PDB file of C-alpha atoms in Angstrom:
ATOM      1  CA  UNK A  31      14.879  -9.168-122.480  1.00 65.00           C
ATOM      2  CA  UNK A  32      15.241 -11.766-124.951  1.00 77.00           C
ATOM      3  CA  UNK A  33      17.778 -13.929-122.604  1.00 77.00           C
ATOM      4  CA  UNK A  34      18.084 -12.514-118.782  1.00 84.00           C
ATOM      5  CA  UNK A  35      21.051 -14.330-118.250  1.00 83.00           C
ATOM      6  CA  UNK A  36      24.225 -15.664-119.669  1.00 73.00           C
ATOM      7  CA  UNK A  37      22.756 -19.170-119.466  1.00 72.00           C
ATOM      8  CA  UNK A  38      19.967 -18.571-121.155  1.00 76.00           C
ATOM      9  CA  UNK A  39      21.693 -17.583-123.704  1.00 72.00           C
ATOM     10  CA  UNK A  40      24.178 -20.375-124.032  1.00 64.00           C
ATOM     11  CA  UNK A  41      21.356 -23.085-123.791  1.00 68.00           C
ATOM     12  CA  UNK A  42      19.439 -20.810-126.890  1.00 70.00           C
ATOM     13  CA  UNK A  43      22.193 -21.045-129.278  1.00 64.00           C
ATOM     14  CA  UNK A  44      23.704 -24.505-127.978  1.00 63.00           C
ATOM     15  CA  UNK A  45      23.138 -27.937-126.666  1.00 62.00           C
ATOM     16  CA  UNK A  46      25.772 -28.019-124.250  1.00 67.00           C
ATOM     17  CA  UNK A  47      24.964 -26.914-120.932  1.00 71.00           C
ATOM     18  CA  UNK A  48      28.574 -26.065-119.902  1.00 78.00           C
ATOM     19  CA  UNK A  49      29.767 -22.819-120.771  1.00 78.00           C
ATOM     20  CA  UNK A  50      33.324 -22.485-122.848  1.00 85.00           C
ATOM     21  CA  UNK A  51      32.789 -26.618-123.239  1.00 84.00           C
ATOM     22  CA  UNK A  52      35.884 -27.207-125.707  1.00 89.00           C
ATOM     23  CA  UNK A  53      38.240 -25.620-123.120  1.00 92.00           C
ATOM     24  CA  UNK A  54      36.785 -27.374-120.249  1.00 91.00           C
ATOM     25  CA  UNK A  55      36.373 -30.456-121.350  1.00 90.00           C
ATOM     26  CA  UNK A  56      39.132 -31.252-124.280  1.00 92.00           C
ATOM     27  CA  UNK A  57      41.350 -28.600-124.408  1.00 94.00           C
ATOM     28  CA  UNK A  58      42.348 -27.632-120.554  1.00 95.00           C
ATOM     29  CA  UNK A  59      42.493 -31.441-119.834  1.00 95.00           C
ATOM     30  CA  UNK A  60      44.800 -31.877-122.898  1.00 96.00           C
ATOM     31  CA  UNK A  61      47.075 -29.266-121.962  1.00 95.00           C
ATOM     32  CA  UNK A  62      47.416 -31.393-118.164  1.00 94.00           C
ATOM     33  CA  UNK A  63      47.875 -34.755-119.925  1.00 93.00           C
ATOM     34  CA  UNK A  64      50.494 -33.138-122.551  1.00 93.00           C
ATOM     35  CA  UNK A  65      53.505 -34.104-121.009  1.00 91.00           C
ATOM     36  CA  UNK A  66      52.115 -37.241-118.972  1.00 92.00           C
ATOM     37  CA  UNK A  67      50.795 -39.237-122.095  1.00 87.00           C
ATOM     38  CA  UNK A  68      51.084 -40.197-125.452  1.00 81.00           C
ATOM     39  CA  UNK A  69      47.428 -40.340-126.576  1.00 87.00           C
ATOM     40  CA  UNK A  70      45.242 -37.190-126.724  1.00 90.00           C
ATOM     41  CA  UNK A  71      42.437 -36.920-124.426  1.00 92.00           C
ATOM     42  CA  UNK A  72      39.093 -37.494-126.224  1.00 90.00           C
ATOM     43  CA  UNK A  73      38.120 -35.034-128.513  1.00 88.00           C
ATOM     44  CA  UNK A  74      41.258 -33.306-128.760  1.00 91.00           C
ATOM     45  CA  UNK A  75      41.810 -33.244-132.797  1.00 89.00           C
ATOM     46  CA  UNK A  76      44.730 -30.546-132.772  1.00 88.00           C
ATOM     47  CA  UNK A  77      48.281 -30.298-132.949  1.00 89.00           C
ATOM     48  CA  UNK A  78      50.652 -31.651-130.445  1.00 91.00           C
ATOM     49  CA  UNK A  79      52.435 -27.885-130.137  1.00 93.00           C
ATOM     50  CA  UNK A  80      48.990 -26.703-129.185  1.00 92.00           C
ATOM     51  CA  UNK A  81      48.681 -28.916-126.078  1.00 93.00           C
ATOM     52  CA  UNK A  82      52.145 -27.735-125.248  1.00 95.00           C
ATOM     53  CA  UNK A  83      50.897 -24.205-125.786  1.00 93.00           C
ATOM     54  CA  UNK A  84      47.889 -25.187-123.356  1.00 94.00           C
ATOM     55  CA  UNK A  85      50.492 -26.864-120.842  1.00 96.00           C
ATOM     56  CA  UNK A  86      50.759 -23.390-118.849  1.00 96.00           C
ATOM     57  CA  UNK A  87      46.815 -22.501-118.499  1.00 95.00           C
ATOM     58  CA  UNK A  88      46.396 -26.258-117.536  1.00 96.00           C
ATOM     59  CA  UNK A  89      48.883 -25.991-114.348  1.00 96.00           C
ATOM     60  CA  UNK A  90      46.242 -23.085-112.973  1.00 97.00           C
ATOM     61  CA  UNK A  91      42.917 -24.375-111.460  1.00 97.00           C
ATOM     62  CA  UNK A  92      40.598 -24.728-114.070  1.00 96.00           C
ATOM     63  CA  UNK A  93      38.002 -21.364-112.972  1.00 95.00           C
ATOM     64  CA  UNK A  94      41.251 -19.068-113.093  1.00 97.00           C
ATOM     65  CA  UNK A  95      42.821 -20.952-116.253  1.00 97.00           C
ATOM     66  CA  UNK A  96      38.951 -20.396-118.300  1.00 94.00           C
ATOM     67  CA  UNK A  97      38.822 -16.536-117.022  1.00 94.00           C
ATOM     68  CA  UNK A  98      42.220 -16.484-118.974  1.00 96.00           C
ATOM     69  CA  UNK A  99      41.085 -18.381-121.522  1.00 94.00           C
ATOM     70  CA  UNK A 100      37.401 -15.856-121.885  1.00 91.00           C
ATOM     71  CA  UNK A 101      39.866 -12.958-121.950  1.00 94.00           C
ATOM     72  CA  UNK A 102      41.722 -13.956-124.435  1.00 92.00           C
ATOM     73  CA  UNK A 103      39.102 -15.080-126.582  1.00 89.00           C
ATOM     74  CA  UNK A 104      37.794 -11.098-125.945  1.00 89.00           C
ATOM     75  CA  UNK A 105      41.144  -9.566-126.740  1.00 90.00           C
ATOM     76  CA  UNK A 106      41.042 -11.935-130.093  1.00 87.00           C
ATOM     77  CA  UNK A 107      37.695 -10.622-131.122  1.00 84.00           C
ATOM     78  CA  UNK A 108      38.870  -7.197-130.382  1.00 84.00           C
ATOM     79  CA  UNK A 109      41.919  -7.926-132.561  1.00 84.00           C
ATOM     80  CA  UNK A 110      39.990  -9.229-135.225  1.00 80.00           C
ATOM     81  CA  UNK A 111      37.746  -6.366-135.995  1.00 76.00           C
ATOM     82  CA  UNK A 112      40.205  -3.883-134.819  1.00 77.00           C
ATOM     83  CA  UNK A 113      43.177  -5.229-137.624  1.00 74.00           C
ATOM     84  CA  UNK A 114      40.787  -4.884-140.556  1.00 72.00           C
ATOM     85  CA  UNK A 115      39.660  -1.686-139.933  1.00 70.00           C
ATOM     86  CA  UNK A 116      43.339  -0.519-139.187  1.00 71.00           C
ATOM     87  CA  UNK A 117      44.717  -1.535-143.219  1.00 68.00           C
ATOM     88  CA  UNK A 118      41.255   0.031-144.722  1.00 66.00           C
ATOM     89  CA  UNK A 119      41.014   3.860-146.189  1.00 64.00           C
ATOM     90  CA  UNK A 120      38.956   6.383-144.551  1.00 64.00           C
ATOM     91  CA  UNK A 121      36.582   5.974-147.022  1.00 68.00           C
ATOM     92  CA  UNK A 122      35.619   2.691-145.982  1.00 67.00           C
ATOM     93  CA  UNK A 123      36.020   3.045-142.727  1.00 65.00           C
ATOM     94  CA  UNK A 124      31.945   4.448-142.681  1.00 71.00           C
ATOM     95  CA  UNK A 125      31.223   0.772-143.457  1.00 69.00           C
ATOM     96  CA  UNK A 126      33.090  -0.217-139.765  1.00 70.00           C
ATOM     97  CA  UNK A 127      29.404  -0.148-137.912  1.00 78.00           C
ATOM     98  CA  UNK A 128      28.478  -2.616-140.485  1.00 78.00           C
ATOM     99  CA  UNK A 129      31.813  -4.976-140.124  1.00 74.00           C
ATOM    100  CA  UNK A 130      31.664  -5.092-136.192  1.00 73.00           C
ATOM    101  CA  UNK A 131      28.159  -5.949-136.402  1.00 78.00           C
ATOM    102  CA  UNK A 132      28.259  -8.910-138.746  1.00 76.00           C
ATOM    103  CA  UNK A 133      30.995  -9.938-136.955  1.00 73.00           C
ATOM    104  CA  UNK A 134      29.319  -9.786-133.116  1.00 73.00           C
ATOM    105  CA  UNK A 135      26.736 -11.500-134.456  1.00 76.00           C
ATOM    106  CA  UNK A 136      27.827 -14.456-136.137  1.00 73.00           C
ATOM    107  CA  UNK A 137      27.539 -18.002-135.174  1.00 69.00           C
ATOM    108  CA  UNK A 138      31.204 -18.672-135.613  1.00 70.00           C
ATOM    109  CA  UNK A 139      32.361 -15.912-133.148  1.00 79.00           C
ATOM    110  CA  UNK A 140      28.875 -16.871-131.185  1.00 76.00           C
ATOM    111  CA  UNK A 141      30.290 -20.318-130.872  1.00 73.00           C
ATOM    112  CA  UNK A 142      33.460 -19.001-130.110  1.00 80.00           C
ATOM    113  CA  UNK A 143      32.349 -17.836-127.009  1.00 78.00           C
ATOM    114  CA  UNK A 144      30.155 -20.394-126.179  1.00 76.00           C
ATOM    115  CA  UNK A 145      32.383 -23.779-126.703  1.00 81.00           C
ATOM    116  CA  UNK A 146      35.631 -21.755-126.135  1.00 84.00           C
ATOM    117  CA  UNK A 147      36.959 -22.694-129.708  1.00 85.00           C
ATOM    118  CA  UNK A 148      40.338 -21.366-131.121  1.00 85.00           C
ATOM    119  CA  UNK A 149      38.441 -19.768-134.584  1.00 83.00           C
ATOM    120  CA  UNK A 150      39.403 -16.368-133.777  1.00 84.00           C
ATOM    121  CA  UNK A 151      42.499 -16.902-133.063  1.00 83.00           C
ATOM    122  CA  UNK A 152      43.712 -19.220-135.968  1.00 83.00           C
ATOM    123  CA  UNK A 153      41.796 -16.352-138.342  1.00 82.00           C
ATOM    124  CA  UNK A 154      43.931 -13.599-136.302  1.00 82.00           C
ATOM    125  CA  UNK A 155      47.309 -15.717-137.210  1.00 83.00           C
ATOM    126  CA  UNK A 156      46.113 -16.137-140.929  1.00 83.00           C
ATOM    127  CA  UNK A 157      45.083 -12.301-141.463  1.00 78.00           C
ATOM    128  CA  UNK A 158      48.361 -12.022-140.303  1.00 79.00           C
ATOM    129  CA  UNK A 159      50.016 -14.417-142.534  1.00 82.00           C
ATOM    130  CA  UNK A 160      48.305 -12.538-145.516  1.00 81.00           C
ATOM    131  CA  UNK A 161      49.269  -9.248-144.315  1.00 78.00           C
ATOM    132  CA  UNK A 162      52.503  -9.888-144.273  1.00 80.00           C
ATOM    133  CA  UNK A 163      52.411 -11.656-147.377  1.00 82.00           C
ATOM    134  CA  UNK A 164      51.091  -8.928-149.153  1.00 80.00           C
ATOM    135  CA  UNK A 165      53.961  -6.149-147.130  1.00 79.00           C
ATOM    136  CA  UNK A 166      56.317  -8.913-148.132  1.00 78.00           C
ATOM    137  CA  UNK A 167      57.247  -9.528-144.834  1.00 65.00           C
ATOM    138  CA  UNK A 168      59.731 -12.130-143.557  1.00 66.00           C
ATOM    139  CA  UNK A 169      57.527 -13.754-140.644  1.00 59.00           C
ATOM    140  CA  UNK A 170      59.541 -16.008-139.712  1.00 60.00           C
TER     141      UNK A 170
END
């Protein structure tokens, strides 16, 4: 086996030795500091709503709040191949091996899982917004 373990792994395809660093380090201490300060913590280059959004996984202790945090970044990946594959025909859907591969194995969803970014998400929310868009939906 190419990587025995999970570390491995993560130290193969980054150069941060913690796992899920973006949520441990900037975004679960942003989402603590929210409502104490007025400056971001460093690192923390999002919106202010988002650290409000973080304020409830922040008030759990941080190994509970980032096994939240990996299972929604799971459910999101799900999501995001399972939502394309749901608006294609049944003639395309032969190509679905294909799409979940690319996907599994790119470095965006890769780093995803590795820095605990919010890629997958904000792509879920826009292939929504386009959806609905094109069903001329009111989402709002």
């Amino acid at each position: 086996m190419l990587w025995p373990t999970f570390r491995e792994f993560h130290l193969a395809i980054d150069y941060s030795d913690i796992p899920f660093s973006d949520f441990v380090t900037v975004y679960y201490p942003m989402g603590k500091e929210v409502l104490l300060t007025k400056t971001p913590v460093v690192g923390y280059h999002y919106s202010h709503f988002f650290a409000l959004v973080l304020h409830p996984l922040a008030l759990l202790p941080l190994n509970i709040a980032t096994v939240i945090w990996v299972l929604l970044l799971l459910t999101s990946t799900f999501l995001f191949i399972w939502v394309p594959l749901r608006v294609v025909s049944p003639s395309e859907l032969k190509l679905s091996p294909l799409f979940a591969g690319l996907v599994f194995t790119s470095f965006p969803i890769l780093h995803n899982f590795v820095w605990g970014q919010v890629s997958v998400f904000l792509t879920l929310l826009i292939l929504g917004a386009l959806y609905a868009s094109l069903k001329k939906k009111d989402i709002t």
